[in-house]
PDB file of C-alpha atoms in Angstrom:
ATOM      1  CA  UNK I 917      98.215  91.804 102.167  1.00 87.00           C
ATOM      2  CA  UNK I 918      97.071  94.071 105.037  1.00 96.00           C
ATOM      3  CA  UNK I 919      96.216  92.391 108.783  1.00 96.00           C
ATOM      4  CA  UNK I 920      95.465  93.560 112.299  1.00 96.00           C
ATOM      5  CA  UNK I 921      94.947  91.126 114.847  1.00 97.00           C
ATOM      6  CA  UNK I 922      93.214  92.109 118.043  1.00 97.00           C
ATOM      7  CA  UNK I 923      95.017  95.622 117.940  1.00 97.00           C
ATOM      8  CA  UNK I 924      94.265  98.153 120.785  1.00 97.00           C
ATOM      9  CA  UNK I 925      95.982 101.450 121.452  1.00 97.00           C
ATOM     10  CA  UNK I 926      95.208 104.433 124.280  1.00 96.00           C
ATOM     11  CA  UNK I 927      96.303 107.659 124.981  1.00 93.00           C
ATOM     12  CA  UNK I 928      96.201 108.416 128.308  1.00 89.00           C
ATOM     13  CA  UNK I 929      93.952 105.874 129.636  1.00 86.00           C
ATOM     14  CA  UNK I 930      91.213 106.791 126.774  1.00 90.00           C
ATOM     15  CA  UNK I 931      90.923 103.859 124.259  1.00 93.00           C
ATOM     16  CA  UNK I 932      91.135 104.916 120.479  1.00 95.00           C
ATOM     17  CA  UNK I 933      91.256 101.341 119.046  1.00 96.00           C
ATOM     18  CA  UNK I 934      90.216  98.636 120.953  1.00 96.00           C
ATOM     19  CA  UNK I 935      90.742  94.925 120.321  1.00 96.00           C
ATOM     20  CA  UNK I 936      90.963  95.734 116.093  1.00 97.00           C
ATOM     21  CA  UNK I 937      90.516  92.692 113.504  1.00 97.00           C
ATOM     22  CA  UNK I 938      90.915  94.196 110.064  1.00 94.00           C
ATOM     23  CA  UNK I 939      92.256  91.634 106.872  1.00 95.00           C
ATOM     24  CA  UNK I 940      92.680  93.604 103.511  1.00 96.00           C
ATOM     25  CA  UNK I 941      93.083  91.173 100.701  1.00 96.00           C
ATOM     26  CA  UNK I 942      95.722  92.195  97.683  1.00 95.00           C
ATOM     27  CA  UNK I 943      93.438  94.449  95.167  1.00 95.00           C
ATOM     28  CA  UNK I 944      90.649  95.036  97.673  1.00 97.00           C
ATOM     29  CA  UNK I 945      89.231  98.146  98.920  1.00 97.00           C
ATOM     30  CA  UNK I 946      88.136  98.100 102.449  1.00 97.00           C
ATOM     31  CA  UNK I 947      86.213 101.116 103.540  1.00 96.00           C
ATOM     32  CA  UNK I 948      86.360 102.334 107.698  1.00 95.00           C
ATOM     33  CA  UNK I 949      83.555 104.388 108.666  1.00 94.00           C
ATOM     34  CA  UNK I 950      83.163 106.430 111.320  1.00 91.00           C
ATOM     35  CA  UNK I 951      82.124 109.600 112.588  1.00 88.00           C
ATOM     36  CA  UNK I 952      85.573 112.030 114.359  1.00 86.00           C
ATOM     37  CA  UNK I 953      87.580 110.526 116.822  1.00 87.00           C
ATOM     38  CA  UNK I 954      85.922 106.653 116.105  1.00 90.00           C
ATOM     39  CA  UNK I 955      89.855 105.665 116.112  1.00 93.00           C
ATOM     40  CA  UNK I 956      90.582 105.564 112.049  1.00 93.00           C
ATOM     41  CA  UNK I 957      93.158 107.903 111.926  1.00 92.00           C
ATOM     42  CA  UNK I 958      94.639 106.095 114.553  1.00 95.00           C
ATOM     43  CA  UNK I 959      94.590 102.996 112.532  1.00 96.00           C
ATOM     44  CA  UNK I 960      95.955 104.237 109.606  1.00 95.00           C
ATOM     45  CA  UNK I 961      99.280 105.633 111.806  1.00 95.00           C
ATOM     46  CA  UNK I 962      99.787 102.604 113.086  1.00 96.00           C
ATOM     47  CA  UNK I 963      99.716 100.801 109.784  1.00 96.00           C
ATOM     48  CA  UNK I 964     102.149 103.385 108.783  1.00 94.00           C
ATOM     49  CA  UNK I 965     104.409 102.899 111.762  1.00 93.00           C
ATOM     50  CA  UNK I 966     103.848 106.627 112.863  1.00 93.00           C
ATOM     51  CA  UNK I 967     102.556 104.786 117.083  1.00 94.00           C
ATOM     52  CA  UNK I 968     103.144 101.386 118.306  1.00 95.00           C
ATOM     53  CA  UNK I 969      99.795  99.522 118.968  1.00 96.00           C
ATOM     54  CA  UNK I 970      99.620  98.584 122.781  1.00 96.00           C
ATOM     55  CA  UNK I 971      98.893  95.237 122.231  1.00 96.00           C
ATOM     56  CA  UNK I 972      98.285  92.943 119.099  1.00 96.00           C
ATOM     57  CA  UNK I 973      99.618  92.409 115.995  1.00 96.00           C
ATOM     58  CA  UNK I 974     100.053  94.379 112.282  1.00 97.00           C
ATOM     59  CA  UNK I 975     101.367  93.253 109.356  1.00 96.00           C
ATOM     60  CA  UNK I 976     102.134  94.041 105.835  1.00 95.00           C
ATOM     61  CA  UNK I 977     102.574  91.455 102.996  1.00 93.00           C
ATOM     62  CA  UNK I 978     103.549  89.369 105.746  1.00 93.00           C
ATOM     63  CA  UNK I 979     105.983  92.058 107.740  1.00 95.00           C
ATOM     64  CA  UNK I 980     105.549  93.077 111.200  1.00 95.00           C
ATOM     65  CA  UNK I 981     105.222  96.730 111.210  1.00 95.00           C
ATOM     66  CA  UNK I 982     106.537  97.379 114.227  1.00 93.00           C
ATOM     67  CA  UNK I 983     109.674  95.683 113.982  1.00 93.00           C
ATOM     68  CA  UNK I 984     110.014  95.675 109.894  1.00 93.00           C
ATOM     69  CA  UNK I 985     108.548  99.849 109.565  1.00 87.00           C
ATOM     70  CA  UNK I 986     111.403 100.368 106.812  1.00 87.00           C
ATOM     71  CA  UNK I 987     109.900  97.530 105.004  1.00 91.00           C
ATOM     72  CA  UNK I 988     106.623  97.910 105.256  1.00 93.00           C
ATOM     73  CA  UNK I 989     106.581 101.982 104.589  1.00 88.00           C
ATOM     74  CA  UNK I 990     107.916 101.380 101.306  1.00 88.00           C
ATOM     75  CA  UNK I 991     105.072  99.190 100.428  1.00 92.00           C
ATOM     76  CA  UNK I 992     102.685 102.365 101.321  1.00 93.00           C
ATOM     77  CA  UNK I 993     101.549 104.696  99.558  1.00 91.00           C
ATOM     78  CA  UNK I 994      99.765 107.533 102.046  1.00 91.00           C
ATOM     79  CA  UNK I 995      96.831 109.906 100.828  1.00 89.00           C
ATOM     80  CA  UNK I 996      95.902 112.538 103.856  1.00 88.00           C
ATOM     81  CA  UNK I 997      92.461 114.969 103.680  1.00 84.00           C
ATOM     82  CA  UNK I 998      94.791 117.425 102.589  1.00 86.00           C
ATOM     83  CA  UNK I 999      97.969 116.405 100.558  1.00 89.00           C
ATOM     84  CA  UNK I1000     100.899 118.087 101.265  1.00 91.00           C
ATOM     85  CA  UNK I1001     103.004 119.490  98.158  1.00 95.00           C
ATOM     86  CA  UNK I1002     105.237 121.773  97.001  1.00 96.00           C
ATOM     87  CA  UNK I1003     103.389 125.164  95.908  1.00 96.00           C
ATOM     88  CA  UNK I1004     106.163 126.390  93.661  1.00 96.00           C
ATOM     89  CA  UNK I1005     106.861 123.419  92.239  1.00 97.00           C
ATOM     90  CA  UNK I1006     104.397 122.094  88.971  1.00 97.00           C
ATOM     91  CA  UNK I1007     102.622 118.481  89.576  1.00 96.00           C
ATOM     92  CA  UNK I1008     105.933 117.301  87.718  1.00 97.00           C
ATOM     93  CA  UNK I1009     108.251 118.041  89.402  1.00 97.00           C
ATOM     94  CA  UNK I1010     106.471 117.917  92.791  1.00 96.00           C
ATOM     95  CA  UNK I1011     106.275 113.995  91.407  1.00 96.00           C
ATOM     96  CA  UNK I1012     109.668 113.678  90.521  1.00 96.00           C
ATOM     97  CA  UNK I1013     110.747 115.512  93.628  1.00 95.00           C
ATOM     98  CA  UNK I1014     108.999 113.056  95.962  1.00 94.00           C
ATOM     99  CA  UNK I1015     110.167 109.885  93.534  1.00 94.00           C
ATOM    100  CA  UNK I1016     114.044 111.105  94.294  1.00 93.00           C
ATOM    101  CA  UNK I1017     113.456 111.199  97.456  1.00 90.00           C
ATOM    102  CA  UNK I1018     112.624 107.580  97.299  1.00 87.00           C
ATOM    103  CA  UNK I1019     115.537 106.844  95.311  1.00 90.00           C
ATOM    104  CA  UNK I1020     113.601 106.558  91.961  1.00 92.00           C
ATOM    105  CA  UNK I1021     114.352 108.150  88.914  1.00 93.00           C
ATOM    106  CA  UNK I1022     112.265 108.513  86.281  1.00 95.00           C
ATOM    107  CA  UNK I1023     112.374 110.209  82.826  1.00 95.00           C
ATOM    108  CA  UNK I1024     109.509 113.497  82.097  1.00 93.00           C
ATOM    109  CA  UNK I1025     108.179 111.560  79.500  1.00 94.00           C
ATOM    110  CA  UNK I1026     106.970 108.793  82.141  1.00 95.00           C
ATOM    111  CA  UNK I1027     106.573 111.051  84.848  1.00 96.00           C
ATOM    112  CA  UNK I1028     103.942 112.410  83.049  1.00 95.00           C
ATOM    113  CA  UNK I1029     102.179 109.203  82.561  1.00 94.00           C
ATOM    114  CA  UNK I1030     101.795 108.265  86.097  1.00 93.00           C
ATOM    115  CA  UNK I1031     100.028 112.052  86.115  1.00 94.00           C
ATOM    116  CA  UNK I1032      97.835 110.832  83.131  1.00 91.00           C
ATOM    117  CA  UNK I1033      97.182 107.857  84.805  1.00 87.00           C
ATOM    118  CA  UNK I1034      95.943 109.327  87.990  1.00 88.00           C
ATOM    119  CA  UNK I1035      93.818 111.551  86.379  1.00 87.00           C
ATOM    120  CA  UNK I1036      95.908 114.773  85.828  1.00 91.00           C
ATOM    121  CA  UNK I1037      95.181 116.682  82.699  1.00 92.00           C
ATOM    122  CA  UNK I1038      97.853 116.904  80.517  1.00 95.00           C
ATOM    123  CA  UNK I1039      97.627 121.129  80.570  1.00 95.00           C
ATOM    124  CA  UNK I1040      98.228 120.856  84.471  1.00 96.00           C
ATOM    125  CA  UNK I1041     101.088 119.218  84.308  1.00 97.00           C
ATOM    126  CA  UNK I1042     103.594 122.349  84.144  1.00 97.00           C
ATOM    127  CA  UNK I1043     101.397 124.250  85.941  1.00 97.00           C
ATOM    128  CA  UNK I1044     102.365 125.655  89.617  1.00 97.00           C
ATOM    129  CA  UNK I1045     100.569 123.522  92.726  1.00 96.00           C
ATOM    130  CA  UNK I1046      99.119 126.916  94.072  1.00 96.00           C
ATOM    131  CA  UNK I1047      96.578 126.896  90.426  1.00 96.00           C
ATOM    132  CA  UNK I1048      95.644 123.425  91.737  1.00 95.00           C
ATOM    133  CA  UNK I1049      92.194 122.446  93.051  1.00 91.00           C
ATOM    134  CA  UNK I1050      91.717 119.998  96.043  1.00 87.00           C
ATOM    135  CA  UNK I1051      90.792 117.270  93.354  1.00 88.00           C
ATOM    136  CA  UNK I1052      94.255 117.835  91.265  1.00 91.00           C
ATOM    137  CA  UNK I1053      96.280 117.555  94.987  1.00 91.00           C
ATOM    138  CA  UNK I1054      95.025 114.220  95.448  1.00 88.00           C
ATOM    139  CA  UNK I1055      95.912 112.768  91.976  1.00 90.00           C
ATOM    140  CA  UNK I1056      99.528 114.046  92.300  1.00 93.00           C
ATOM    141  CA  UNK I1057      99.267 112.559  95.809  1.00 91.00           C
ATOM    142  CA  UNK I1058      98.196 109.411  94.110  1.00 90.00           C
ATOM    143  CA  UNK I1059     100.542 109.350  91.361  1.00 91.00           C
ATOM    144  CA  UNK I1060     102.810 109.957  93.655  1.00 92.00           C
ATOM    145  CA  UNK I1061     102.364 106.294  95.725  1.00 89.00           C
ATOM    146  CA  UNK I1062     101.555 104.821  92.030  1.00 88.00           C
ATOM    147  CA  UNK I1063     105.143 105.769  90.948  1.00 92.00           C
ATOM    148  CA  UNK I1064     106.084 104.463  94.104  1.00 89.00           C
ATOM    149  CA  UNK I1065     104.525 101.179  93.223  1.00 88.00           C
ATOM    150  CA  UNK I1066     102.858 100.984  96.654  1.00 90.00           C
ATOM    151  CA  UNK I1067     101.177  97.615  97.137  1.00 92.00           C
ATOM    152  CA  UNK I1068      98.653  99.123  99.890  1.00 95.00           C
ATOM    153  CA  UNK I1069      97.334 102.189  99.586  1.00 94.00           C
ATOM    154  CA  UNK I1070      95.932 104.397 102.514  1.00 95.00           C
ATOM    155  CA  UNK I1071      93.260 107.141 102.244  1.00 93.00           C
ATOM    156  CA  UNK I1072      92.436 109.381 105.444  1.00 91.00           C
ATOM    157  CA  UNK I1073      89.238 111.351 104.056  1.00 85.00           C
ATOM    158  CA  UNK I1074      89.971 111.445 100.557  1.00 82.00           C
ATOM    159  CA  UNK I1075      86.667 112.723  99.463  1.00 77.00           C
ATOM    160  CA  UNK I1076      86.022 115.670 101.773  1.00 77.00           C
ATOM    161  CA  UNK I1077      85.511 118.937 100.440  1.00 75.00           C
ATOM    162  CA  UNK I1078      85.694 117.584  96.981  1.00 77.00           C
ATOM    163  CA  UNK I1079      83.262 118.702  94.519  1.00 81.00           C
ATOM    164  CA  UNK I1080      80.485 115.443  93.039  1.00 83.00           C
ATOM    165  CA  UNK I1081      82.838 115.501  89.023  1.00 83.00           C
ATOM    166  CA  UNK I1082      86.051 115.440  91.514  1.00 80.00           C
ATOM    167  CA  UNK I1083      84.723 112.674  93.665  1.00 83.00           C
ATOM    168  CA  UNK I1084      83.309 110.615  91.131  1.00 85.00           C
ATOM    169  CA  UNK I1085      86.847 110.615  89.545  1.00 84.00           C
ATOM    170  CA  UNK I1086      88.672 109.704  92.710  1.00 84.00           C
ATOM    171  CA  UNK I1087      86.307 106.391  92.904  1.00 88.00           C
ATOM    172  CA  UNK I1088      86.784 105.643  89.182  1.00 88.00           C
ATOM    173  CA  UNK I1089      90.760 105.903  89.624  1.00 87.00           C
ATOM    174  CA  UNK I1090      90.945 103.711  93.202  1.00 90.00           C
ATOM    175  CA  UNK I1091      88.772 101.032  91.292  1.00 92.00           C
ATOM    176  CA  UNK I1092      91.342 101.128  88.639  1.00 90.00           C
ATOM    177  CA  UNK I1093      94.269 100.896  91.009  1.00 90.00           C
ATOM    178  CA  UNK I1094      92.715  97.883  92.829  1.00 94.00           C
ATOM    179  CA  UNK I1095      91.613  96.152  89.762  1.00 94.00           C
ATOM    180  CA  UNK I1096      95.642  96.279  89.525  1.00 91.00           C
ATOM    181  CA  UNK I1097      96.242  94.686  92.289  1.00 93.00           C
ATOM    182  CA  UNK I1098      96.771  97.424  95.056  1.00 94.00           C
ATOM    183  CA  UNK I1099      95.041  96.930  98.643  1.00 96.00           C
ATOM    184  CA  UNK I1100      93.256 100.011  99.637  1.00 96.00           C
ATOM    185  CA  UNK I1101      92.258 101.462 102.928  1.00 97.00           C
ATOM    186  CA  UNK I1102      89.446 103.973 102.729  1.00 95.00           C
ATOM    187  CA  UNK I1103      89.202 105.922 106.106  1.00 93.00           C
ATOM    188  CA  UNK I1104      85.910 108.133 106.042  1.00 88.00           C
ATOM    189  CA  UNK I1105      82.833 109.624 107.480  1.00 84.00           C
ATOM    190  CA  UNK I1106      81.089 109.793 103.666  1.00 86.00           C
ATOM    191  CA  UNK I1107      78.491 106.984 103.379  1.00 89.00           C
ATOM    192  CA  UNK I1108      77.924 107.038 100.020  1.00 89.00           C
ATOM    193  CA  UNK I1109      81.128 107.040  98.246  1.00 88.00           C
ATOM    194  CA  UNK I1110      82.122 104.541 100.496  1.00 92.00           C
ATOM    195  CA  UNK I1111      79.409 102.721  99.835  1.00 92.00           C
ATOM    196  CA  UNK I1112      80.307 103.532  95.856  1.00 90.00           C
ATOM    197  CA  UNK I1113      84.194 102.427  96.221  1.00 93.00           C
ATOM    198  CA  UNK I1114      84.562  99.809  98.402  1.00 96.00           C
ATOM    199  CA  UNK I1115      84.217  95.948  98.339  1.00 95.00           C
ATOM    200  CA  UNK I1116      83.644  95.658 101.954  1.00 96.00           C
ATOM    201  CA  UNK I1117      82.990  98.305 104.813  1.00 97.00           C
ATOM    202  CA  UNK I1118      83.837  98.508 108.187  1.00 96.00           C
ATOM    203  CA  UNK I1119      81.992 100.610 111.101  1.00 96.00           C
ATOM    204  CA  UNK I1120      84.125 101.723 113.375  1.00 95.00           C
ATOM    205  CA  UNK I1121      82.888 103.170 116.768  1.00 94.00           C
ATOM    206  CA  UNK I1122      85.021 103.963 119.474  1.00 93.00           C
ATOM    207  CA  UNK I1123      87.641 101.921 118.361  1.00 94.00           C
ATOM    208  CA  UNK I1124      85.569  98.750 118.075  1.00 95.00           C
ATOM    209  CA  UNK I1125      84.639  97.447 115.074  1.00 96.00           C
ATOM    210  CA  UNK I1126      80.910  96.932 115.713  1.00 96.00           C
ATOM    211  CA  UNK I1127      79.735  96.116 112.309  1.00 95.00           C
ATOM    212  CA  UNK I1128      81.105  94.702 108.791  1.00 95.00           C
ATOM    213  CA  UNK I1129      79.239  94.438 105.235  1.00 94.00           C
ATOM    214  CA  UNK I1130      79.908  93.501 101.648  1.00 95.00           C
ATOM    215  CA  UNK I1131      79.066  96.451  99.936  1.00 94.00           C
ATOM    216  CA  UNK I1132      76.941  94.659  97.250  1.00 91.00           C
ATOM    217  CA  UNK I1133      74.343  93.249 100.134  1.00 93.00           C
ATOM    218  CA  UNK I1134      73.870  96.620 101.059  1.00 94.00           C
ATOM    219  CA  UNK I1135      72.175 100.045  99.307  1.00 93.00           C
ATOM    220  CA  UNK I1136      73.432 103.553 100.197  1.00 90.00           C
ATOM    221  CA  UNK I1137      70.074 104.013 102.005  1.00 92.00           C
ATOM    222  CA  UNK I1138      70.319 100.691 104.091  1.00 94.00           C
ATOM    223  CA  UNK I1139      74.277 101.525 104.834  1.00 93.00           C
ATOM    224  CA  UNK I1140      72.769 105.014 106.070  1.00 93.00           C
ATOM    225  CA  UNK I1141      70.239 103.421 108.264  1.00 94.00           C
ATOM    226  CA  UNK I1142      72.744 100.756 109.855  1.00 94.00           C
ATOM    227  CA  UNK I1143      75.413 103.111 110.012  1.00 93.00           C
ATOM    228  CA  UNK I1144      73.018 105.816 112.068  1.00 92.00           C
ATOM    229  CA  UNK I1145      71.714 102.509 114.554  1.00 92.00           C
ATOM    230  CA  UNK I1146      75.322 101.980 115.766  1.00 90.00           C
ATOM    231  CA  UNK I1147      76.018 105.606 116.046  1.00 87.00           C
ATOM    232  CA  UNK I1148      72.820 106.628 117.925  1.00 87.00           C
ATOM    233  CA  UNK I1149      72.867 103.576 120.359  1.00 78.00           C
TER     234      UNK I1149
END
């Protein structure tokens, strides 16, 4: 579903990504880690369409990004650290807001069971964006791309600053959209729920990809060891 081939990009003569080989199978979750500035944000805005790699190749469901961006963005659903909503709006109408704007219409009734499916308490649903916690953003965010019916899914530190109940319900609900057949790109610097989450990880360090594991070979404490070689060295 989701492929870089040899994919570099630089800004100003520093290299962010350098020679990237990434494949994201349909309902896989691939995790990036990496400490700041390793180059995954810089992935994941390329993927979007946001900067044109330098050199190599991306695709989506078989699209060139660069030349097919239309196409591919509406295939995406997009998850920052911190999700951007409408304060005075509820997580109803923030969803239905953001579905018009994709040209999708949807009734309250099902509105508010993409919110139940992501995770959203029914009681929150009317309630005003500014009540929300970090945790509640992100499942609007998610519901969101769900009611989108994004086919890849990307996450740029979805698990910072959330609290362990809020994080632990993030990984049950990206397991659930994979298991229905979304591809997800986990960008972060947290071992452990990576480690949790994802079918395969990726270790990212200035922009090269220095190391890859299936997450079942592999304990948290082992990741945390490898992961802290590459960094240190």
């Amino acid at each position: 579903m989701v492929t870089l081939n040899q994919v570099s990009k630089s800004f100003k003569g520093n290299k962010a990504v350098d020679k990237l080989s990434l494949e994201i199978a349909e309902g896989e979750i691939l995790g990036l880690l990496g400490a700041n500035g390793a180059g995954k944000s810089t992935t994941i805005n390329m993927l979007l369409g946001f900067i044109k790699p330098d050199s190599g190749a991306i695709s989506i469901n078989h699209i060139d990004v660069v030349t097919g961006s239309e196409s591919t963005r509406k295939l995406i659903g997009y998850i920052p650290e911190n999700v951007n909503l409408y304060n005075d709006l509820s997580g109803v109408e923030n969803l239905d807001y953001f579905c018009r704007l994709a040209n999708l219409k949807y009734e309250p009734s099902k509105l508010g069971e993409f919110l139940l499916k992501c995770g959203l308490q029914l009681e929150a649903h009317h309630q005003k964006i500014s009540s929300y916690s970090k945790g509640m953003r992100q499942k609007v965010g998610i519901a969101i791309a769900y009611a989108k019916k994004a086919k890849v899914l990307l996450l740029d530190e979805p698990a910072s600053g959330l609290d362990p109940l809020a994080s632990n319900e993030l990984s049950v609900l990206l397991k659930s959209l994979a298991a229905s057949g979304t591809s997800i790109l986990m960008a972060s610097h947290d071992i452990f729920r990576v480690r949790e989450v994802c079918n395969r990880i990726g270790i990212l360090k200035n922009g090269i990809l220095v190391k890859e594991l299936n997450s079942k070979e592999v304990s948290a404490n082992e990741l945390e060891t490898i992961y802290l070689e590459y960094m240190q060295n």
